């Protein structure tokens, strides 16, 4: 029995401790266990929890291993007495009730409820051609060896970064984040030596309806368990969106300007993602998938320090985060989460703005006389983010009856014929609602309305997008020259100030007679366009901004370098000249 280092966790960690159980309640190799093995998948999940040393974590004086082993009720007809005993325990344990409710709702959101059907083998089908691929049985997969490899990898990671540093002992949040990050990697490493790559990360949660993976199921269950209150699902869809992105990105003259605009929006969205992950966990983020995302791994590596490999600089500087995020949040935390995300977004923008201005002033120093005018213009133009920040939310129904009424209201409120999906969801929910009257609600959950709820959220977002909220900031000076890049704001200093603009031209930060506003200055400096000193300034600004995002000092090997289209088009000619010169 491995040394357990987690039993000392305090009651302050209950929220994160509760999220650990769903990540382990189904083994990550569940389909292989059910098809190729003779054990119950609950027993395998319990065994994995024991071997990685987390089984003795207690919630309501009940060990996680017991919750994992008993989260499915005994069959009420085949084992009536056992079922009665289990039912009495469930009514007393809110943690077991929450795990069961989250598990069933997660299943309902991803697939329709089916009766027990025996599936003799896993038969993968190519997702594009529909071709039936080879059965997994012919490989004689030894799932017990896969289970051993998974537990060895996980226990090694947790022991290295928990026991040696003592950081998991009283902080189950770190343990939860480590499990969330390393579970899929453990599966991937365990399967990499198999003779086929068909199954590596695509093991379905339900082999009868292979529309989602087992990893999708366990992380959705972990997201939903914090939304269970008194045995009822009280969840909310939240959608954050940065509006006006295309307008912001299009204001560019070079490829470096385009990159800088894209990376700024990506990094600002990460400030929201980080806040959500810090408050309710990264599994609550449905879109985008943040698992393995470079900035997320950088935060986990440097800020949280759970042993994730540091992403390379090229990946860190890649703008991969879209302008939209979809989140499942507990209904009672919605207001505070929205407020904190707004605050995080504005703080990130102000950090970037202030650091850019600081580097500019440090570089030019006494060579520029009008810093008061510069500061006044800069503060005015960067006071607000250069986007529209839109927030939409819709509450999930708490039971199947409310779900049924909810869809009727959605159908009336949406434009007639807006989507075939609404009518299909309505037809299906009618059948599920009738089934719940016959069988009870244990298998028919309000999360069946997932598609309809998302459609409602989309309709709200589209409606809000038709009304563009913006503040008109009056620029002093009347019809004087505007920024040459965006045409919206005044240049950061008087266009006739030849001392200032002449210095920038000599440093190749701006073109001849080009005048920029504060926002476009940030893009230009981040892009690293100009002399060696300007490139160093770009690197310093990005490092300071990453330090704010990841809560730790970050060092880049070199500044971003994106050649202009003119450089690319003349590259062959320049090469031939160099060849002739030699």
C-alpha positions as MATLAB code, in Angstrom:
seq = 'XXXXXXXXXXXXXXXXXXXXXXXXXXXXXXXXXXXXXXXXXXXXXXXXXXXXXXXXXXXXXXXXXXXXXXXXXXXXXXXXXXXXXXXXXXXXXXXXXXXXXXXXXXXXXXXXXXXXXXXXXXXXXXXXXXXXXXXXXXXXXXXXXXXXXXXXXXXXXXXXXXXXXXXXXXXXXXXXXXXXXXXXXXXXXXXXXXXXXXXXXXXXXXXXXXXXXXXXXXXXXXXXXXXXXXXXXXXXXXXXXXXXXXXXXXXXXXXXXXXXXXXXXXXXXXXXXXXXXXXXXXXXXXXXXXXXXXXXXXXXXXXXXXXXXXXXXXXXXXXXXXXXXXXXXXXXXXXXXXXXXXXXXXXXXXXXXXXXXXXXXXXXXXXXXXXXXXXXXXXXXXXXXXXXXXXXXXXXXXXXXXXXXXXXXXXXXXXXXXXXXXXXXXXXXXXXXXXXXXXXXXXXXXXXXXXXXXXXXXXXXXXXXXXXXXXXXXXXXXXXXXXXXXXXXXXXXXXXXXXXXXXXXXXXXXXXXXXXXXXXXXXXXXXXXXXXXXXXXXXXXXXXXXXXXXXXXXXXXXXXXXXXXXXXXXXXXXXXXXXXXX';
ca = [
       0.000    0.000    0.000;
       1.605    3.304   -1.056;
       2.274    5.988    1.481;
      -0.741    8.305    1.567;
       0.163   11.963    1.900;
      -3.240   13.556    1.475;
      -5.186   12.589    4.625;
      -4.246   15.837    6.395;
      -6.267   18.024    4.038;
      -8.347   20.580    5.846;
     -12.067   21.213    5.522;
     -11.274   24.417    3.616;
     -10.515   22.228    0.607;
     -13.965   20.587    0.419;
     -14.860   22.297   -2.858;
     -11.769   20.963   -4.665;
     -11.845   17.630   -2.877;
     -15.351   17.085   -4.186;
     -14.090   17.643   -7.749;
     -11.428   14.931   -7.415;
     -13.950   12.086   -7.050;
     -15.625   12.648  -10.475;
     -12.255   12.642  -12.256;
     -11.631    9.131  -10.893;
     -15.200    7.767  -10.619;
     -14.879    6.011  -13.988;
     -11.487    4.573  -14.945;
      -9.955    6.296  -17.953;
      -9.826    2.825  -19.570;
     -13.470    2.010  -18.803;
     -14.400    0.738  -22.328;
     -11.483   -1.720  -22.296;
     -12.454   -2.911  -18.819;
     -16.088   -3.499  -19.802;
     -15.288   -5.228  -23.081;
     -12.022   -7.064  -22.378;
     -12.045   -7.526  -18.618;
     -13.932   -9.488  -16.018;
     -13.892   -6.853  -13.263;
     -16.480   -4.190  -12.627;
     -15.297   -0.809  -13.788;
     -16.073    0.628  -10.310;
     -13.563   -1.806   -8.805;
     -10.909   -0.819  -11.327;
     -11.519    2.889  -10.589;
     -11.232    2.223   -6.845;
      -8.008    0.274   -7.384;
      -6.482    3.137   -9.410;
      -7.394    5.631   -6.665;
      -5.713    3.407   -4.070;
      -2.565    2.849   -6.087;
      -1.979    6.527   -6.797;
      -2.445    7.295   -3.098;
      -5.622    9.405   -3.060;
      -8.125    6.806   -1.814;
      -8.152    8.024    1.806;
      -9.161   11.597    1.046;
     -12.353   12.164    3.015;
     -15.508   14.052    2.126;
     -18.119   14.081    4.914;
     -15.994   11.490    6.756;
     -16.335    9.179    3.749;
     -13.286    8.108    1.780;
     -13.186    8.902   -1.920;
     -12.474    5.241   -2.673;
     -15.840    4.285   -1.145;
     -17.657    6.948   -3.187;
     -15.987    5.696   -6.355;
     -16.827    2.054   -5.632;
     -20.467    2.799   -4.745;
     -21.477    5.642   -7.050;
     -23.639    3.208   -9.061;
     -26.603    1.751   -7.153;
     -27.067   -2.031   -6.922;
     -29.789   -3.415   -9.181;
     -33.095   -2.869   -7.385;
     -34.580   -6.145   -8.709;
     -31.588   -8.495   -8.592;
     -30.250   -7.144   -5.273;
     -33.220   -5.547   -3.489;
     -31.768   -5.681    0.047;
     -28.418   -4.304   -1.035;
     -30.199   -1.563   -2.964;
     -32.227   -0.557    0.129;
     -29.070   -0.269    2.232;
     -27.348    1.753   -0.499;
     -30.372    4.039   -0.822;
     -30.393    4.814    2.921;
     -26.706    5.719    2.812;
     -27.243    7.910   -0.263;
     -29.944    9.916    1.482;
     -27.542   10.686    4.337;
     -24.450   11.444    2.229;
     -24.781   14.637    0.198;
     -21.423   13.879   -1.498;
     -22.693   10.530   -2.848;
     -25.939   12.175   -3.909;
     -24.008   14.939   -5.665;
     -21.690   12.479   -7.455;
     -24.630   10.372   -8.623;
     -26.588   13.411   -9.841;
     -23.555   14.887  -11.625;
     -22.737   11.531  -13.235;
     -26.275   11.045  -14.559;
     -26.560   14.617  -15.804;
     -23.172   14.399  -17.518;
     -24.324   11.239  -19.283;
     -27.616   12.884  -20.234;
     -25.839   15.914  -21.706;
     -23.639   13.738  -23.926;
     -25.949   10.898  -24.961;
     -29.516    9.653  -24.824;
     -30.392    7.140  -22.065;
     -30.484    3.517  -23.267;
     -31.508    0.265  -21.700;
     -28.753   -2.281  -20.984;
     -27.454   -3.577  -24.303;
     -24.677   -6.141  -24.609;
     -21.922   -5.066  -26.981;
     -19.683   -8.029  -27.866;
     -16.704   -5.970  -29.067;
     -15.448   -2.486  -29.790;
     -15.593   -1.873  -33.529;
     -14.040    1.478  -34.462;
     -15.454    3.197  -37.543;
     -13.521    5.812  -39.497;
     -15.103    9.192  -38.735;
     -14.940   10.398  -42.366;
     -15.282    7.358  -44.632;
     -17.440    5.192  -42.348;
     -15.107    2.262  -43.029;
     -15.189   -0.422  -40.352;
     -11.742   -0.767  -38.862;
     -10.214   -3.775  -37.169;
     -11.724   -4.934  -33.911;
      -9.661   -4.176  -30.842;
      -9.984   -7.771  -29.692;
      -7.495   -9.039  -32.271;
      -4.722   -7.165  -30.569;
      -5.194   -9.158  -27.359;
      -4.953   -5.993  -25.333;
      -3.921   -6.561  -21.735;
      -5.868   -3.816  -20.007;
      -4.367   -4.751  -16.623;
      -0.925   -3.754  -17.961;
      -2.421   -0.494  -19.268;
      -3.937    0.115  -15.834;
      -0.550   -0.561  -14.228;
       1.192    1.888  -16.584;
      -1.422    4.581  -15.865;
      -1.156    4.245  -12.085;
       2.643    4.166  -12.262;
       2.746    7.389  -14.283;
       0.206    9.197  -12.075;
       1.655    8.052   -8.756;
       5.115    9.102   -9.962;
       3.899   12.586  -10.884;
       1.925   13.043   -7.663;
       4.701   11.715   -5.448;
       7.386   13.820   -7.133;
       5.470   17.083   -6.852;
       3.461   16.315   -3.731;
       5.455   14.308   -1.250;
       8.880   15.821   -1.915;
       7.655   19.402   -1.863;
       4.782   18.868    0.594;
       2.485   20.990   -1.576;
      -0.461   18.580   -1.912;
      -0.703   17.786    1.786;
      -3.046   20.639    2.672;
      -4.097   21.838   -0.743;
      -6.448   19.565   -2.638;
      -6.809   22.237   -5.334;
      -3.269   21.450   -6.492;
      -4.035   17.740   -6.434;
      -7.199   18.266   -8.473;
      -5.310   20.382  -11.064;
      -2.565   17.744  -11.280;
      -5.097   14.949  -11.886;
      -6.973   17.061  -14.437;
      -3.741   17.740  -16.328;
      -2.085   14.328  -16.122;
      -4.978   11.833  -16.506;
      -5.201   12.063  -20.329;
      -1.403   12.088  -20.581;
      -1.236    8.928  -18.472;
      -3.658    7.197  -20.855;
      -1.764    8.418  -23.903;
       1.547    7.118  -22.571;
       0.016    3.759  -21.613;
      -1.418    3.251  -25.107;
       1.486    4.538  -27.190;
       3.101    1.114  -27.587;
      -0.032   -0.661  -28.817;
       0.004   -1.902  -32.441;
      -2.724    0.540  -33.462;
      -3.237    4.244  -32.901;
      -6.996    3.968  -33.297;
      -7.779    4.075  -29.602;
      -5.117    6.313  -28.083;
      -7.284    9.222  -26.865;
     -10.611    8.209  -28.372;
     -11.922    5.598  -25.948;
     -15.689    6.257  -25.839;
     -17.525    6.762  -22.564;
     -20.374    4.592  -23.874;
     -19.545    2.032  -26.575;
     -23.225    2.007  -27.647;
     -23.152    5.728  -28.473;
     -19.493    6.609  -29.150;
     -20.080   10.336  -29.571;
     -17.709   11.424  -26.797;
     -14.697   10.078  -24.951;
     -14.462    8.828  -21.398;
     -12.261   11.856  -20.639;
     -15.080   14.135  -21.840;
     -17.460   12.345  -19.482;
     -15.339   12.484  -16.312;
     -14.384   16.142  -16.710;
     -18.000   17.133  -17.424;
     -19.020   15.231  -14.300;
     -16.375   17.139  -12.343;
     -17.723   20.425  -13.724;
     -21.316   19.561  -12.825;
     -20.691   18.231   -9.305;
     -20.030   21.739   -8.005;
     -23.402   22.766   -9.470;
     -25.322   20.265   -7.318;
     -27.103   21.836   -4.375;
     -29.231   19.683   -2.048;
     -29.308   16.923   -4.643;
     -30.561   19.206   -7.434;
     -28.720   20.468  -10.484;
     -28.384   24.252  -10.287;
     -26.135   25.086  -13.203;
     -25.775   27.974  -15.586;
     -24.312   28.409  -19.056;
     -22.006   31.444  -19.239;
     -20.601   32.784  -22.459;
     -17.944   35.470  -22.633;
     -17.105   37.121  -25.932;
     -14.801   39.888  -27.074;
     -16.694   41.780  -29.773;
     -15.161   43.915  -32.501;
     -12.157   41.594  -32.859;
     -12.012   41.682  -36.650;
     -12.067   45.466  -36.618;
      -9.153   45.475  -34.156;
      -7.128   42.887  -36.092;
      -7.665   44.519  -39.483;
      -5.967   47.724  -38.316;
      -2.494   46.533  -39.300;
       0.211   47.281  -41.860;
       2.629   44.421  -41.292;
       2.456   40.740  -40.446;
       3.902   41.680  -37.043;
       0.932   44.025  -36.468;
      -1.452   41.192  -37.357;
       0.321   38.793  -35.016;
       0.382   41.332  -32.172;
      -3.356   42.029  -32.476;
      -4.143   38.294  -32.508;
      -1.887   37.514  -29.559;
      -3.275   40.390  -27.493;
      -6.849   39.123  -27.884;
      -5.706   35.548  -27.184;
      -3.827   36.579  -24.025;
      -6.712   38.747  -22.782;
      -9.106   35.820  -23.200;
      -6.661   33.695  -21.233;
      -6.971   36.135  -18.318;
     -10.668   35.140  -18.191;
      -9.873   31.437  -18.616;
      -7.327   31.606  -15.807;
      -9.814   33.305  -13.476;
     -12.493   30.668  -14.185;
      -9.938   27.856  -13.730;
      -8.753   29.367  -10.460;
     -12.284   29.762   -9.076;
     -14.259   26.709  -10.257;
     -11.759   24.572  -12.175;
     -10.669   24.295  -15.836;
     -13.082   21.426  -16.485;
     -15.895   23.991  -16.270;
     -14.638   25.532  -19.535;
     -16.452   23.723  -22.328;
     -15.021   25.836  -25.123;
     -12.210   26.285  -25.921;
     -10.582   23.059  -24.772;
      -7.862   24.423  -22.498;
      -6.224   21.092  -21.708;
      -2.644   21.243  -22.981;
      -3.053   24.851  -24.160;
       0.381   26.584  -24.058;
      -0.615   29.492  -21.794;
      -2.548   27.130  -19.499;
       0.464   24.817  -19.223;
       2.704   27.818  -18.586;
       0.443   28.890  -15.713;
       0.356   25.354  -14.283;
       4.122   25.009  -14.712;
       5.269   28.368  -13.324;
       2.325   29.783  -11.376;
       0.828   26.643   -9.816;
       3.991   24.497  -10.069;
       2.514   21.037  -10.536;
       5.273   19.667  -12.744;
       3.978   20.341  -16.256;
       6.720   20.773  -18.838;
       7.226   24.400  -19.810;
       5.934   25.105  -23.333;
       8.509   26.427  -25.782;
       8.539   30.093  -26.722;
       7.004   29.513  -30.164;
       3.959   27.841  -28.602;
       3.616   30.519  -25.907;
       3.564   33.236  -28.564;
       1.032   31.411  -30.717;
      -2.417   33.118  -30.600;
      -4.541   29.962  -30.273;
      -7.316   31.132  -27.924;
     -10.537   32.269  -29.652;
     -12.497   35.342  -28.638;
     -15.331   33.258  -27.143;
     -15.476   31.078  -24.025;
     -18.353   28.801  -22.946;
     -18.531   27.866  -19.267;
     -20.715   25.748  -16.990;
     -20.909   27.456  -13.604;
     -22.855   26.966  -10.362;
     -25.897   29.236  -10.455;
     -25.103   30.813   -7.075;
     -21.582   31.778   -8.206;
     -22.596   33.320  -11.537;
     -22.741   36.967  -10.467;
     -19.448   36.919   -8.581;
     -17.726   34.990  -11.384;
     -18.868   37.501  -14.015;
     -17.636   40.387  -11.870;
     -14.254   38.752  -11.243;
     -13.772   37.867  -14.926;
     -14.515   41.441  -15.976;
     -12.026   42.672  -13.388;
      -9.382   40.167  -14.547;
      -9.822   41.251  -18.174;
      -9.426   44.952  -17.388;
      -6.431   44.331  -15.106;
      -4.705   42.334  -17.847;
      -5.259   45.123  -20.385;
      -4.040   47.785  -17.950;
      -0.942   45.719  -17.143;
      -0.088   45.466  -20.833;
      -0.757   49.171  -21.390;
       1.213   50.379  -18.368;
       4.197   48.122  -19.059;
       4.394   49.268  -22.701;
       4.303   52.927  -21.641;
       6.921   52.286  -18.948;
       9.291   50.668  -21.447;
       8.803   53.499  -23.939;
       9.548   56.179  -21.366;
      12.521   54.232  -20.044;
      13.981   53.856  -23.523;
      13.597   57.455  -24.701;
      14.041   59.118  -21.289;
      15.230   62.729  -21.382;
      15.323   62.762  -25.181;
      11.578   63.528  -25.095;
      10.300   66.657  -23.322;
       6.499   66.314  -23.541;
       5.905   63.316  -21.267;
       2.957   64.996  -19.498;
       1.067   65.323  -22.788;
       2.114   61.759  -23.657;
       0.793   60.372  -20.331;
      -2.495   62.260  -20.597;
      -3.174   60.970  -24.109;
      -2.058   57.426  -23.281;
      -4.268   57.181  -20.168;
      -7.294   58.508  -22.020;
      -6.924   56.156  -24.983;
      -6.143   52.999  -22.980;
      -8.590   53.503  -20.132;
     -10.914   50.838  -21.568;
     -10.187   47.684  -23.544;
     -10.441   48.267  -27.324;
     -13.233   45.677  -27.636;
     -16.817   45.148  -26.655;
     -17.024   42.628  -23.804;
     -20.301   40.717  -24.054;
     -21.643   38.326  -21.413;
     -24.631   36.036  -21.900;
     -25.994   33.426  -19.542;
     -28.890   31.008  -19.318;
     -29.876   28.865  -16.328;
     -30.342   25.112  -16.585;
     -33.661   23.654  -15.390;
     -33.480   21.809  -12.078;
     -35.638   18.816  -13.033;
     -37.248   17.180  -16.044;
     -40.625   18.882  -15.522;
     -39.027   22.320  -15.579;
     -36.977   21.260  -18.578;
     -40.147   20.332  -20.424;
     -41.769   23.706  -19.649;
     -38.523   25.504  -20.421;
     -38.346   24.118  -23.933;
     -41.917   25.193  -24.591;
     -40.968   28.739  -23.569;
     -37.822   28.620  -25.710;
     -39.871   27.461  -28.668;
     -42.240   30.395  -28.256;
     -39.518   32.986  -27.726;
     -37.344   31.978  -30.655;
     -38.280   32.924  -34.176;
     -40.515   30.300  -35.793;
     -38.502   27.802  -37.789;
     -35.189   29.140  -36.487;
     -33.746   25.620  -36.305;
     -34.665   22.007  -36.895;
     -32.701   21.216  -33.741;
     -35.286   22.837  -31.461;
     -38.100   20.677  -32.820;
     -35.929   17.558  -32.608;
     -34.983   18.328  -28.998;
     -38.654   18.997  -28.209;
     -39.737   15.648  -29.686;
     -37.036   13.786  -27.804;
     -37.718   15.576  -24.530;
     -41.426   14.767  -24.805;
     -40.520   11.076  -24.932;
     -38.022   11.431  -22.085;
     -40.561   13.334  -19.995;
     -43.145   10.565  -20.456;
     -40.493    7.952  -19.638;
     -39.640    9.792  -16.422;
     -43.271    9.519  -15.341;
     -43.020    5.745  -15.715;
     -39.514    5.150  -14.373;
     -38.808    8.120  -12.145;
     -36.060   10.681  -12.672;
     -33.025    8.532  -11.906;
     -32.233    8.011  -15.604;
     -34.003   11.008  -17.152;
     -32.203   14.227  -16.243;
     -32.650   17.912  -17.102;
     -29.238   17.915  -18.836;
     -31.007   16.133  -21.697;
     -31.915   19.683  -22.702;
     -28.221   20.541  -23.206;
     -28.599   21.173  -26.956;
     -31.713   23.283  -26.473;
     -30.076   25.329  -23.714;
     -27.042   25.987  -25.865;
     -29.300   27.051  -28.710;
     -31.088   29.464  -26.373;
     -27.726   30.868  -25.285;
     -26.689   31.300  -28.921;
     -29.913   33.155  -29.701;
     -29.310   35.503  -26.768;
     -25.736   36.130  -27.867;
     -26.783   36.876  -31.437;
     -29.482   39.246  -30.183;
     -27.045   41.087  -27.933;
     -24.561   41.274  -30.804;
     -27.050   43.276  -32.848;
     -26.822   46.037  -30.246;
     -23.253   47.244  -30.114;
     -22.581   49.026  -26.869;
     -19.731   51.478  -27.043;
     -18.534   54.645  -25.425;
     -17.582   57.591  -27.605;
     -14.385   59.076  -26.254;
     -13.993   62.603  -27.512;
     -10.547   63.258  -28.930;
      -9.356   66.840  -28.457;
      -8.052   68.847  -31.344;
     -10.974   68.785  -33.742;
     -10.012   67.742  -37.280;
      -6.297   67.299  -36.598;
      -4.430   64.293  -37.994;
      -5.602   60.900  -36.692;
      -3.683   57.657  -36.155;
      -2.416   56.317  -39.492;
      -3.167   52.729  -38.488;
      -6.703   52.802  -37.057;
      -7.932   56.303  -37.968;
      -9.956   56.426  -34.738;
      -7.758   58.210  -32.218;
      -5.258   61.047  -32.128;
      -1.540   60.250  -32.311;
      -0.046   59.777  -28.875;
       1.904   63.052  -29.287;
       1.528   66.077  -31.542;
       2.087   64.945  -35.173;
       4.345   67.965  -35.633;
       6.665   66.909  -32.789;
       9.578   65.995  -35.033;
      11.873   65.175  -32.112;
       9.634   62.339  -30.903;
       8.503   60.943  -34.241;
      11.946   61.400  -35.753;
      13.442   59.220  -33.008;
      10.825   56.528  -33.667;
      11.538   56.662  -37.396;
      15.278   56.238  -36.787;
      14.553   53.221  -34.577;
      12.350   51.872  -37.413;
       9.391   51.591  -35.037;
       7.245   53.700  -37.385;
       7.497   54.405  -41.093;
       8.289   57.838  -42.490;
       5.531   60.297  -41.539;
       3.528   57.532  -39.782;
       1.741   58.621  -36.595;
       0.249   56.120  -34.111;
      -2.212   56.269  -31.220;
      -1.610   54.518  -27.892;
      -3.505   51.307  -28.744;
      -1.708   50.894  -32.088;
       1.591   51.680  -30.329;
       1.018   48.652  -28.085;
       0.463   46.438  -31.114;
       3.503   47.813  -32.940;
       5.869   47.426  -29.960;
       4.643   43.890  -29.176;
       5.270   42.934  -32.792;
       8.966   43.705  -32.366;
       9.199   45.821  -35.509;
      12.290   48.031  -35.517;
      15.857   48.155  -34.279;
      17.542   45.716  -31.913;
      16.613   47.956  -28.964;
      12.950   47.944  -29.993;
      13.004   44.142  -30.268;
      14.417   43.948  -26.740;
      11.670   46.316  -25.584;
       9.091   43.997  -27.178;
      10.585   40.997  -25.354;
      10.573   42.848  -22.004;
       6.918   43.915  -22.391;
       5.793   40.390  -23.273;
       7.723   38.890  -20.342;
       6.133   41.321  -17.880;
       2.689   40.658  -19.320;
       3.219   36.884  -19.064;
       4.363   37.377  -15.467;
       0.996   38.987  -14.730;
      -0.912   36.212  -16.499;
       1.014   33.309  -14.941;
       1.901   34.722  -11.496;
       5.600   34.045  -11.982;
       8.577   35.547  -13.804;
       8.813   34.294  -17.377;
      11.898   34.575  -19.555;
      11.828   34.277  -23.354;
      14.909   33.320  -25.332;
      14.258   35.899  -28.036;
      11.624   38.424  -29.098;
       8.925   37.534  -31.643;
      10.074   37.837  -35.250;
       7.549   37.971  -38.060;
       8.921   39.058  -41.458;
       6.864   41.523  -43.451;
       5.216   40.533  -46.712;
       7.765   42.655  -48.600;
      10.607   40.748  -46.912;
       9.033   37.446  -47.868;
       8.459   38.462  -51.489;
      12.047   39.718  -51.933;
      13.751   36.916  -49.993;
      14.847   35.016  -53.127;
      16.225   38.196  -54.705;
      18.182   39.078  -51.549;
      19.579   35.553  -51.399;
      20.786   35.761  -54.991;
      22.467   39.124  -54.263;
      24.286   37.643  -51.271;
      25.401   34.703  -53.396;
      26.799   37.036  -56.077;
      28.483   39.176  -53.423;
      30.326   36.166  -52.031;
];
